Amino acid sequence: MRSYKAKTVEPISLPSREKRNRILEEAGYNAFNVDAADVYVDLLTDSGTGAMSGEQWAAMMRGDEAYAGSRSFHELREAVADVMGFSRVVPAHQGRGAENALYGVLVEEGDTVLNNAHFDTTRAHIANQGADPVDCPVEGARDPTHDAPFKGNFDLARGRTVVDDVGAENVPAIVVTITNNSTAGQPVSVENLRQVRELADEIDATLVVDACRFVENAYFVKEREDEFADWSIADIAREQLTYADAAVMSGKKEGLTNIGGFVAMRSGEYREDDGGVDHDALFERVKQRAILYEGFPTYGGMAGRDVAALAVGLREAVEPPYVEDRVEQVRELGDRLKEAGAPIYEPVGGHAVYVDAGAFLPEIPREQLPGQALVCELYREGAVRGVELGEFAFPGADRMQLVRLALPRRTYGREQLEHVAETAAAVAERREEVSGLEVVAEPPMKELRHFSAELRPVE
Ligand SMILES: *Cc1c(COP(=O)(O)O)cnc(C)c1O
């Protein structure tokens, strides 16, 4: 049952079928080109699209806009210390700004960085440093039917093999992304984090946790890792992060805000067996780089009011009702889609349901982009917007043809979940008629083509 009610509302409407057909054509069969006003249920992303609480809006009014040393910054620092256990924080305009500030000083040309699976902006920042981002997913992570509690885990054997190949001195950082966004939002166990910490200590690498969805991860740990069954979500959320030297955070995820982010770090004395990481030096260097790219380190590219809302949002994220509502709502969407005949990635992860478009539209070969065809049909049928994560987004990569339906936080209700499932059922009913797509125009950078390319149905 929902633990909140609406106080501010935003009207949404379903355009007529005729209009949806026209919009799809005008958008070049790319949902990124559709106006939000023409979308009824927008599941494009859970990033910065959720609703803030009354307390967060109140904090915005009280936000301190001072350039240096603002009160709102101190509130954020205290919230990060209480909720995440890090005594130091360098704010940034959003998660990727934090990634730039941290990886820009930690990673050098020729280095290798390990990650359970790099999120796309993380991969881009590592590559931008001239380094090699290497994924270490566990066996079964890419299998949508494999049943395991922690499919987001970091594969230590694979990590050790890579370290042996490239030399420990060339691996400055190991990153663990919780939950694992690029692996269908699957969780990582605390036991796995402990083992990664050991590896990091052995090779004197900095252990970074990409903490964007650290509370969703804590919920799965409580549910699935016996040792933590009786712990509170807040305690698990913090415990997971004690293994990290630093964390990268996007406020747009579990900061429960519409913008913002930060790097959080330990102070020098926090962990005695810290594998040789000089936390004081790291903090100073991250701060200097953040001044260059983000802003003075007490606002970091955010307005003071956004800093204030983030401080409140972080505390709300670990209060009991939020995360239970959140993860169970995503799971309910998964159940309803399955009932509607849509094959999905299982178990369902923390922030989104991933539909296996290859299995949903088996007549459409990979080159004709079955995922993007499904995205278009979900829009045509019910003005539902999702995003393709398959051949269209990652051309030439050998991966599943998935469509992600990400739920914004505290935003939609059960009626809308029903609508999404009914829409999927209607598409399933006429799946033989759905045609594949071909790209007719794309930008020069292939990695970014799904944001702006134009397509048309294959004749
Ligand atoms: C969203 C996200 C980021 C980047 O955050 P932005 O605020 O979008 O820049 C980094 N890592 C993960 C796992 C994310 O989900």
Tab-separated table of C-alpha atoms and ligand atoms in Angstrom:
chain	number	residue	atom	x	y	z
A	1	MET	CA	0.000	0.000	0.000
A	2	ARG	CA	1.167	3.466	-0.842
A	3	SER	CA	2.618	5.486	2.012
A	4	TYR	CA	1.916	8.914	0.508
A	5	LYS	CA	-0.862	10.911	-1.096
A	6	ALA	CA	-0.796	13.592	-3.779
A	7	LYS	CA	-0.698	17.253	-2.850
A	8	THR	CA	0.468	18.746	-6.132
A	9	VAL	CA	-0.817	17.251	-9.365
A	10	GLU	CA	0.244	17.457	-12.993
A	11	PRO	CA	-2.361	16.658	-15.662
A	12	ILE	CA	-1.591	13.936	-18.192
A	13	SER	CA	-3.677	12.776	-21.120
A	14	LEU	CA	-3.801	10.105	-23.764
A	15	PRO	CA	-3.633	11.525	-27.300
A	16	SER	CA	-5.985	9.927	-29.845
A	17	ARG	CA	-4.776	6.893	-31.780
A	18	GLU	CA	-4.660	8.927	-34.971
A	19	LYS	CA	-2.512	11.558	-33.271
A	20	ARG	CA	-0.187	8.919	-31.802
A	21	ASN	CA	0.360	7.434	-35.253
A	22	ARG	CA	1.203	10.862	-36.634
A	23	ILE	CA	3.497	11.740	-33.719
A	24	LEU	CA	5.414	8.488	-34.142
A	25	GLU	CA	6.008	9.184	-37.792
A	26	GLU	CA	7.029	12.795	-37.157
A	27	ALA	CA	9.394	11.674	-34.399
A	28	GLY	CA	11.202	9.405	-36.852
A	29	TYR	CA	10.182	6.368	-34.766
A	30	ASN	CA	12.428	7.599	-31.965
A	31	ALA	CA	10.720	8.118	-28.593
A	32	PHE	CA	13.365	10.672	-27.552
A	33	ASN	CA	11.861	12.969	-30.208
A	34	VAL	CA	8.344	12.769	-28.726
A	35	ASP	CA	7.181	15.672	-26.545
A	36	ALA	CA	6.485	14.730	-22.927
A	37	ALA	CA	3.016	16.288	-23.278
A	38	ASP	CA	2.164	13.574	-25.814
A	39	VAL	CA	3.155	10.748	-23.442
A	40	TYR	CA	0.619	9.238	-21.038
A	41	VAL	CA	2.912	7.058	-18.877
A	42	ASP	CA	6.540	8.115	-19.171
A	43	LEU	CA	8.897	5.279	-18.246
A	44	LEU	CA	11.869	6.612	-20.212
A	45	THR	CA	13.993	6.943	-17.077
A	46	ASP	CA	13.855	7.137	-13.270
A	47	SER	CA	16.536	9.836	-13.339
A	48	GLY	CA	15.359	13.153	-11.912
A	49	THR	CA	11.752	12.408	-12.879
A	50	GLY	CA	10.296	11.577	-9.449
A	51	ALA	CA	8.135	13.669	-7.129
A	52	MET	CA	9.642	15.567	-4.213
A	53	SER	CA	8.051	15.613	-0.774
A	54	GLY	CA	6.512	18.628	0.924
A	55	GLU	CA	9.537	18.687	3.240
A	56	GLN	CA	11.844	18.901	0.235
A	57	TRP	CA	9.874	21.785	-1.261
A	58	ALA	CA	9.984	23.540	2.094
A	59	ALA	CA	13.751	23.029	2.188
A	60	MET	CA	13.981	24.611	-1.271
A	61	MET	CA	12.410	27.787	0.059
A	62	ARG	CA	14.993	27.845	2.835
A	63	GLY	CA	17.937	27.085	0.510
A	64	ASP	CA	20.952	29.287	1.148
A	65	GLU	CA	22.284	30.737	-2.101
A	66	ALA	CA	25.606	31.945	-0.680
A	67	TYR	CA	28.511	31.258	-3.019
A	68	ALA	CA	30.794	29.939	-0.285
A	69	GLY	CA	30.031	28.135	2.950
A	70	SER	CA	26.255	28.062	2.529
A	71	ARG	CA	24.097	26.574	5.259
A	72	SER	CA	22.546	24.226	2.708
A	73	PHE	CA	25.961	22.695	2.054
A	74	HIS	CA	26.394	21.941	5.744
A	75	GLU	CA	22.985	20.275	5.751
A	76	LEU	CA	24.073	18.124	2.830
A	77	ARG	CA	27.358	17.231	4.501
A	78	GLU	CA	25.557	16.185	7.656
A	79	ALA	CA	23.025	14.116	5.705
A	80	VAL	CA	25.792	12.342	3.762
A	81	ALA	CA	27.620	11.597	7.034
A	82	ASP	CA	24.488	10.297	8.793
A	83	VAL	CA	22.979	8.347	5.905
A	84	MET	CA	26.069	7.153	4.024
A	85	GLY	CA	28.829	7.305	6.641
A	86	PHE	CA	31.199	9.515	4.647
A	87	SER	CA	32.603	12.572	6.382
A	88	ARG	CA	33.544	14.416	3.192
A	89	VAL	CA	31.447	15.491	0.244
A	90	VAL	CA	32.150	17.398	-2.965
A	91	PRO	CA	28.874	18.417	-4.653
A	92	ALA	CA	28.379	18.283	-8.425
A	93	HIS	CA	25.592	19.283	-10.815
A	94	GLN	CA	24.668	15.605	-11.329
A	95	GLY	CA	26.194	12.138	-11.182
A	96	ARG	CA	28.376	12.478	-14.255
A	97	GLY	CA	29.858	15.711	-12.898
A	98	ALA	CA	30.852	13.760	-9.795
A	99	GLU	CA	32.322	11.052	-12.021
A	100	ASN	CA	34.401	13.626	-13.856
A	101	ALA	CA	35.701	15.128	-10.598
A	102	LEU	CA	36.669	11.722	-9.171
A	103	TYR	CA	37.821	9.692	-12.175
A	104	GLY	CA	39.578	12.735	-13.604
A	105	VAL	CA	42.078	12.600	-10.729
A	106	LEU	CA	42.069	8.867	-10.028
A	107	VAL	CA	42.509	7.441	-13.507
A	108	GLU	CA	45.290	8.048	-16.030
A	109	GLU	CA	45.968	7.160	-19.643
A	110	GLY	CA	46.751	3.473	-20.092
A	111	ASP	CA	45.068	2.439	-16.825
A	112	THR	CA	42.407	-0.237	-16.497
A	113	VAL	CA	39.335	0.213	-14.316
A	114	LEU	CA	37.205	-2.732	-13.205
A	115	ASN	CA	33.459	-2.523	-12.554
A	116	ASN	CA	30.712	-5.108	-12.059
A	117	ALA	CA	29.273	-3.338	-15.119
A	118	HIS	CA	30.053	0.211	-16.164
A	119	PHE	CA	27.049	2.497	-16.460
A	120	ASP	CA	27.306	4.372	-19.781
A	121	THR	CA	28.451	7.731	-18.354
A	122	THR	CA	30.986	5.913	-16.152
A	123	ARG	CA	32.355	4.033	-19.140
A	124	ALA	CA	32.581	7.302	-21.077
A	125	HIS	CA	34.495	9.068	-18.280
A	126	ILE	CA	36.991	6.204	-17.897
A	127	ALA	CA	37.484	6.074	-21.669
A	128	ASN	CA	37.802	9.869	-21.762
A	129	GLN	CA	40.832	9.531	-19.449
A	130	GLY	CA	42.410	7.223	-22.022
A	131	ALA	CA	41.845	4.209	-19.778
A	132	ASP	CA	40.171	0.879	-20.394
A	133	PRO	CA	36.833	0.181	-18.633
A	134	VAL	CA	36.452	-3.580	-18.094
A	135	ASP	CA	33.190	-5.180	-16.924
A	136	CYS	CA	33.295	-8.130	-14.517
A	137	PRO	CA	29.700	-9.422	-14.377
A	138	VAL	CA	28.970	-12.762	-12.730
A	139	GLU	CA	27.933	-15.816	-14.704
A	140	GLY	CA	24.240	-15.652	-15.591
A	141	ALA	CA	24.012	-11.853	-15.313
A	142	ARG	CA	23.107	-11.544	-18.980
A	143	ASP	CA	20.621	-14.425	-18.933
A	144	PRO	CA	17.056	-13.079	-18.425
A	145	THR	CA	15.775	-16.397	-17.073
A	146	HIS	CA	18.640	-17.344	-14.725
A	147	ASP	CA	17.360	-17.199	-11.146
A	148	ALA	CA	19.885	-15.950	-8.579
A	149	PRO	CA	19.595	-13.470	-5.701
A	150	PHE	CA	22.559	-11.230	-6.597
A	151	LYS	CA	22.989	-11.135	-10.350
A	152	GLY	CA	24.581	-7.691	-10.008
A	153	ASN	CA	27.668	-9.036	-8.208
A	154	PHE	CA	31.267	-8.400	-9.232
A	155	ASP	CA	33.016	-11.543	-10.539
A	156	LEU	CA	36.227	-11.750	-8.492
A	157	ALA	CA	37.824	-14.487	-10.564
A	158	ARG	CA	37.397	-12.383	-13.689
A	159	GLY	CA	38.679	-9.296	-11.853
A	160	ARG	CA	41.812	-11.173	-10.720
A	161	THR	CA	42.463	-12.449	-14.243
A	162	VAL	CA	42.323	-8.919	-15.628
A	163	VAL	CA	44.630	-7.652	-12.851
A	164	ASP	CA	47.143	-10.416	-13.685
A	165	ASP	CA	46.960	-9.524	-17.375
A	166	VAL	CA	47.425	-5.761	-17.111
A	167	GLY	CA	49.472	-5.583	-13.884
A	168	ALA	CA	48.173	-4.433	-10.504
A	169	GLU	CA	50.018	-1.109	-10.798
A	170	ASN	CA	47.808	-0.241	-13.775
A	171	VAL	CA	44.514	-0.734	-11.917
A	172	PRO	CA	44.027	2.426	-9.833
A	173	ALA	CA	40.348	1.828	-9.078
A	174	ILE	CA	37.692	-0.833	-8.768
A	175	VAL	CA	34.093	0.341	-9.006
A	176	VAL	CA	31.037	-1.512	-7.755
A	177	THR	CA	27.713	-0.177	-9.041
A	178	ILE	CA	24.828	-0.784	-6.607
A	179	THR	CA	22.311	-1.684	-7.829
A	180	ASN	CA	23.838	-2.698	-11.135
A	181	ASN	CA	22.085	-0.404	-13.610
A	182	SER	CA	23.590	-1.962	-16.742
A	183	THR	CA	22.557	-5.430	-15.531
A	184	ALA	CA	18.810	-4.823	-15.254
A	185	GLY	CA	19.069	-3.113	-11.846
A	186	GLN	CA	20.250	-6.310	-10.132
A	187	PRO	CA	21.566	-6.075	-6.566
A	188	VAL	CA	25.047	-6.689	-5.157
A	189	SER	CA	25.506	-8.570	-1.869
A	190	VAL	CA	27.437	-7.147	1.079
A	191	GLU	CA	29.529	-10.341	1.055
A	192	ASN	CA	30.543	-9.537	-2.521
A	193	LEU	CA	31.509	-5.980	-1.501
A	194	ARG	CA	33.708	-7.427	1.260
A	195	GLN	CA	35.491	-9.640	-1.238
A	196	VAL	CA	36.017	-6.771	-3.659
A	197	ARG	CA	37.470	-4.779	-0.745
A	198	GLU	CA	40.011	-7.558	-0.176
A	199	LEU	CA	40.998	-7.465	-3.835
A	200	ALA	CA	41.319	-3.674	-3.732
A	201	ASP	CA	43.546	-3.928	-0.632
A	202	GLU	CA	45.735	-6.569	-2.277
A	203	ILE	CA	46.451	-4.341	-5.265
A	204	ASP	CA	46.331	-0.944	-3.490
A	205	ALA	CA	43.386	0.201	-5.609
A	206	THR	CA	40.768	2.731	-4.552
A	207	LEU	CA	37.368	1.092	-4.120
A	208	VAL	CA	34.578	3.316	-5.414
A	209	VAL	CA	30.916	2.478	-4.952
A	210	ASP	CA	28.580	3.972	-7.534
A	211	ALA	CA	25.834	4.493	-4.979
A	212	CYS	CA	23.079	5.931	-7.199
A	213	ARG	CA	20.591	3.259	-6.030
A	214	PHE	CA	22.155	2.251	-2.717
A	215	VAL	CA	18.815	2.101	-0.863
A	216	GLU	CA	17.166	-0.191	-3.407
A	217	ASN	CA	20.250	-2.387	-3.040
A	218	ALA	CA	19.863	-2.378	0.752
A	219	TYR	CA	16.261	-3.541	0.357
A	220	PHE	CA	17.364	-6.579	-1.652
A	221	VAL	CA	20.170	-7.310	0.829
A	222	LYS	CA	17.657	-7.373	3.677
A	223	GLU	CA	15.390	-9.650	1.650
A	224	ARG	CA	18.053	-12.045	0.346
A	225	GLU	CA	21.196	-12.040	2.516
A	226	ASP	CA	20.513	-13.969	5.753
A	227	GLU	CA	23.032	-12.052	7.838
A	228	PHE	CA	21.020	-8.848	7.352
A	229	ALA	CA	17.458	-10.105	7.707
A	230	ASP	CA	16.974	-8.282	11.028
A	231	TRP	CA	18.843	-5.099	10.148
A	232	SER	CA	17.109	-1.811	9.353
A	233	ILE	CA	17.300	-0.513	5.786
A	234	ALA	CA	19.186	2.559	7.028
A	235	ASP	CA	21.841	0.395	8.728
A	236	ILE	CA	22.296	-1.852	5.686
A	237	ALA	CA	22.457	1.179	3.398
A	238	ARG	CA	25.365	2.531	5.455
A	239	GLU	CA	27.051	-0.845	6.013
A	240	GLN	CA	27.372	-1.435	2.253
A	241	LEU	CA	29.294	1.797	1.910
A	242	THR	CA	31.785	1.132	4.734
A	243	TYR	CA	33.793	-0.970	2.278
A	244	ALA	CA	34.303	1.949	-0.105
A	245	ASP	CA	36.972	4.638	-0.084
A	246	ALA	CA	34.680	6.910	-2.059
A	247	ALA	CA	31.199	6.946	-3.528
A	248	VAL	CA	29.761	8.610	-6.590
A	249	MET	CA	26.139	9.674	-6.294
A	250	SER	CA	23.466	11.075	-8.584
A	251	GLY	CA	20.869	13.008	-6.619
A	252	LYS	CA	18.468	12.316	-9.483
A	253	LYS	CA	18.206	8.724	-8.307
A	254	GLU	CA	18.045	8.071	-4.587
A	255	GLY	CA	18.734	11.654	-3.557
A	256	LEU	CA	15.047	11.989	-4.527
A	257	THR	CA	15.682	15.278	-6.329
A	258	ASN	CA	15.379	16.456	-9.923
A	259	ILE	CA	19.045	17.446	-10.251
A	260	GLY	CA	22.297	17.189	-8.302
A	261	GLY	CA	25.003	14.769	-7.267
A	262	PHE	CA	28.250	14.451	-5.328
A	263	VAL	CA	31.422	12.553	-4.566
A	264	ALA	CA	31.555	11.313	-0.969
A	265	MET	CA	34.853	10.331	0.615
A	266	ARG	CA	36.412	9.086	3.821
A	267	SER	CA	38.677	11.162	5.960
A	268	GLY	CA	42.199	9.836	6.427
A	269	GLU	CA	41.728	8.169	9.758
A	270	TYR	CA	38.503	6.334	8.972
A	271	ARG	CA	39.810	2.949	7.906
A	272	GLU	CA	43.140	1.658	9.150
A	273	ASP	CA	43.483	-1.163	6.623
A	274	ASP	CA	42.617	1.032	3.683
A	275	GLY	CA	44.940	-0.589	1.188
A	276	GLY	CA	47.264	2.366	0.984
A	277	VAL	CA	44.742	4.894	-0.316
A	278	ASP	CA	45.615	8.419	0.808
A	279	HIS	CA	42.151	9.791	1.497
A	280	ASP	CA	43.309	13.274	2.397
A	281	ALA	CA	45.203	13.732	-0.864
A	282	LEU	CA	42.314	12.305	-2.868
A	283	PHE	CA	39.841	14.711	-1.273
A	284	GLU	CA	42.038	17.733	-2.044
A	285	ARG	CA	42.530	16.707	-5.666
A	286	VAL	CA	38.831	15.966	-6.244
A	287	LYS	CA	37.934	19.357	-4.769
A	288	GLN	CA	40.352	21.161	-7.078
A	289	ARG	CA	39.014	19.433	-10.179
A	290	ALA	CA	35.438	20.059	-9.044
A	291	ILE	CA	36.186	23.802	-8.831
A	292	LEU	CA	37.339	23.693	-12.440
A	293	TYR	CA	34.336	21.813	-13.838
A	294	GLU	CA	31.457	22.129	-11.355
A	295	GLY	CA	31.824	25.188	-9.150
A	296	PHE	CA	33.035	26.148	-5.704
A	297	PRO	CA	32.971	23.027	-3.516
A	298	THR	CA	30.102	24.174	-1.312
A	299	TYR	CA	27.603	24.277	-4.196
A	300	GLY	CA	29.189	22.335	-7.078
A	301	GLY	CA	26.936	23.403	-9.935
A	302	MET	CA	23.699	23.236	-7.945
A	303	ALA	CA	21.586	26.115	-6.716
A	304	GLY	CA	21.594	26.305	-2.922
A	305	ARG	CA	17.921	25.272	-2.924
A	306	ASP	CA	18.737	22.090	-4.820
A	307	VAL	CA	21.482	21.294	-2.327
A	308	ALA	CA	18.933	21.782	0.470
A	309	ALA	CA	16.363	19.487	-1.186
A	310	LEU	CA	19.038	16.838	-1.723
A	311	ALA	CA	19.966	16.892	1.971
A	312	VAL	CA	16.337	16.176	2.874
A	313	GLY	CA	15.853	13.629	0.074
A	314	LEU	CA	18.806	11.502	1.185
A	315	ARG	CA	17.324	11.182	4.664
A	316	GLU	CA	13.874	10.321	3.282
A	317	ALA	CA	15.355	7.629	1.048
A	318	VAL	CA	16.364	5.488	4.041
A	319	GLU	CA	13.144	5.956	5.995
A	320	PRO	CA	11.168	2.705	5.908
A	321	PRO	CA	8.190	3.381	3.630
A	322	TYR	CA	10.034	4.874	0.664
A	323	VAL	CA	12.075	1.949	-0.565
A	324	GLU	CA	9.477	-0.719	0.115
A	325	ASP	CA	6.907	1.204	-1.961
A	326	ARG	CA	9.518	1.718	-4.597
A	327	VAL	CA	10.852	-1.786	-5.108
A	328	GLU	CA	7.460	-3.462	-4.663
A	329	GLN	CA	5.893	-1.151	-7.241
A	330	VAL	CA	8.558	-2.109	-9.774
A	331	ARG	CA	7.975	-5.772	-8.935
A	332	GLU	CA	4.212	-5.314	-9.389
A	333	LEU	CA	4.783	-3.833	-12.830
A	334	GLY	CA	6.908	-6.882	-13.658
A	335	ASP	CA	4.177	-9.274	-12.489
A	336	ARG	CA	1.514	-7.468	-14.493
A	337	LEU	CA	3.633	-7.439	-17.638
A	338	LYS	CA	4.264	-11.170	-17.289
A	339	GLU	CA	0.539	-11.802	-16.912
A	340	ALA	CA	0.062	-9.727	-20.053
A	341	GLY	CA	2.320	-12.115	-21.948
A	342	ALA	CA	5.471	-10.009	-22.061
A	343	PRO	CA	8.731	-11.934	-21.487
A	344	ILE	CA	10.789	-10.004	-18.932
A	345	TYR	CA	14.243	-10.138	-17.352
A	346	GLU	CA	14.034	-11.964	-14.012
A	347	PRO	CA	14.268	-11.516	-11.162
A	348	VAL	CA	12.936	-7.974	-11.529
A	349	GLY	CA	15.515	-5.409	-10.359
A	350	GLY	CA	15.209	-2.239	-8.325
A	351	HIS	CA	14.229	0.592	-10.633
A	352	ALA	CA	12.842	-0.811	-13.849
A	353	VAL	CA	11.333	-3.764	-15.632
A	354	TYR	CA	13.301	-4.925	-18.658
A	355	VAL	CA	11.215	-6.524	-21.398
A	356	ASP	CA	12.992	-9.098	-23.544
A	357	ALA	CA	12.045	-7.703	-26.959
A	358	GLY	CA	13.907	-10.453	-28.793
A	359	ALA	CA	11.513	-12.974	-27.246
A	360	PHE	CA	8.487	-10.640	-27.460
A	361	LEU	CA	8.889	-10.037	-31.218
A	362	PRO	CA	10.724	-13.175	-32.378
A	363	GLU	CA	9.919	-12.577	-36.074
A	364	ILE	CA	12.014	-9.415	-36.160
A	365	PRO	CA	15.733	-10.084	-36.649
A	366	ARG	CA	18.256	-8.172	-34.532
A	367	GLU	CA	19.348	-5.943	-37.461
A	368	GLN	CA	15.751	-4.703	-37.702
A	369	LEU	CA	15.838	-3.539	-34.096
A	370	PRO	CA	13.102	-5.528	-32.303
A	371	GLY	CA	13.606	-3.454	-29.124
A	372	GLN	CA	13.023	-0.161	-30.873
A	373	ALA	CA	10.041	-1.667	-32.723
A	374	LEU	CA	8.554	-2.584	-29.339
A	375	VAL	CA	9.241	0.908	-27.941
A	376	CYS	CA	7.308	2.346	-30.904
A	377	GLU	CA	4.385	-0.067	-30.543
A	378	LEU	CA	4.049	0.659	-26.816
A	379	TYR	CA	3.758	4.304	-27.736
A	380	ARG	CA	1.373	3.687	-30.629
A	381	GLU	CA	-0.857	1.470	-28.528
A	382	GLY	CA	-0.987	3.377	-25.236
A	383	ALA	CA	1.304	6.445	-25.330
A	384	VAL	CA	3.671	4.568	-22.997
A	385	ARG	CA	7.305	5.592	-23.364
A	386	GLY	CA	10.195	3.237	-22.659
A	387	VAL	CA	13.757	3.068	-23.946
A	388	GLU	CA	15.561	0.548	-26.119
A	389	LEU	CA	18.750	-0.991	-24.730
A	390	GLY	CA	19.829	-3.353	-27.484
A	391	GLU	CA	21.093	-3.157	-31.045
A	392	PHE	CA	19.818	0.414	-31.534
A	393	ALA	CA	21.528	1.827	-28.414
A	394	PHE	CA	24.609	-0.414	-28.619
A	395	PRO	CA	25.172	-1.139	-32.323
A	396	GLY	CA	27.208	-4.259	-32.998
A	397	ALA	CA	27.398	-5.272	-29.327
A	398	ASP	CA	26.526	-8.866	-28.623
A	399	ARG	CA	23.764	-8.314	-26.094
A	400	MET	CA	20.123	-8.912	-25.290
A	401	GLN	CA	17.453	-6.906	-27.099
A	402	LEU	CA	15.871	-5.203	-24.096
A	403	VAL	CA	13.334	-2.451	-23.572
A	404	ARG	CA	13.605	-0.736	-20.202
A	405	LEU	CA	10.496	0.551	-18.465
A	406	ALA	CA	11.863	2.616	-15.571
A	407	LEU	CA	9.467	3.850	-12.903
A	408	PRO	CA	9.886	7.429	-11.666
A	409	ARG	CA	9.867	7.554	-7.855
A	410	ARG	CA	6.613	8.352	-5.998
A	411	THR	CA	4.917	9.355	-9.250
A	412	TYR	CA	2.530	6.887	-10.857
A	413	GLY	CA	-0.231	4.779	-9.311
A	414	ARG	CA	-1.661	1.332	-9.849
A	415	GLU	CA	-4.022	2.508	-12.635
A	416	GLN	CA	-1.041	3.504	-14.704
A	417	LEU	CA	0.706	0.187	-14.095
A	418	GLU	CA	-2.482	-1.505	-15.314
A	419	HIS	CA	-2.501	0.704	-18.372
A	420	VAL	CA	1.092	-0.272	-19.198
A	421	ALA	CA	0.252	-3.977	-18.859
A	422	GLU	CA	-2.881	-3.627	-20.987
A	423	THR	CA	-0.856	-1.781	-23.600
A	424	ALA	CA	1.725	-4.587	-23.681
A	425	ALA	CA	-1.066	-7.174	-23.948
A	426	ALA	CA	-2.588	-5.338	-26.909
A	427	VAL	CA	0.782	-5.239	-28.673
A	428	ALA	CA	1.286	-8.951	-27.928
A	429	GLU	CA	-2.042	-9.722	-29.573
A	430	ARG	CA	-1.008	-8.223	-32.896
A	431	ARG	CA	2.696	-9.005	-32.690
A	432	GLU	CA	2.766	-10.703	-36.118
A	433	GLU	CA	1.860	-7.382	-37.763
A	434	VAL	CA	4.683	-5.424	-36.134
A	435	SER	CA	7.429	-4.609	-38.598
A	436	GLY	CA	11.111	-4.053	-37.960
A	437	LEU	CA	12.841	-0.679	-38.314
A	438	GLU	CA	15.818	0.701	-40.185
A	439	VAL	CA	17.909	3.765	-39.392
A	440	VAL	CA	17.655	6.521	-42.022
A	441	ALA	CA	19.696	9.260	-40.325
A	442	GLU	CA	22.150	9.097	-37.448
A	443	PRO	CA	24.650	11.428	-35.754
A	444	PRO	CA	28.405	10.951	-36.282
A	445	MET	CA	29.017	9.459	-32.831
A	446	LYS	CA	27.626	5.944	-32.918
A	447	GLU	CA	27.557	5.629	-29.110
A	448	LEU	CA	24.957	8.411	-28.954
A	449	ARG	CA	22.808	7.452	-31.920
A	450	HIS	CA	19.732	6.275	-30.025
A	451	PHE	CA	19.192	9.779	-28.628
A	452	SER	CA	18.690	11.442	-31.989
A	453	ALA	CA	18.674	8.981	-34.915
A	454	GLU	CA	15.639	8.762	-37.212
A	455	LEU	CA	14.146	5.504	-38.413
A	456	ARG	CA	11.425	4.076	-40.615
A	457	PRO	CA	9.591	0.771	-40.815
A	458	VAL	CA	11.182	-1.875	-43.008
A	459	GLU	CA	8.974	-2.472	-46.068
B	1	LIG	C1	22.416	7.945	-13.564
B	1	LIG	C2	23.650	7.248	-13.221
B	1	LIG	C3	24.892	7.904	-13.270
B	1	LIG	C4	25.054	9.335	-13.771
B	1	LIG	O1	24.232	10.224	-13.100
B	1	LIG	P1	23.591	11.508	-13.818
B	1	LIG	O2	22.975	12.255	-12.696
B	1	LIG	O3	22.607	11.016	-14.818
B	1	LIG	O4	24.701	12.265	-14.475
B	1	LIG	C5	26.007	7.186	-12.896
B	1	LIG	N1	25.925	5.905	-12.513
B	1	LIG	C6	24.751	5.241	-12.465
B	1	LIG	C7	24.694	3.822	-12.027
B	1	LIG	C8	23.578	5.891	-12.819
B	1	LIG	O5	22.417	5.228	-12.796
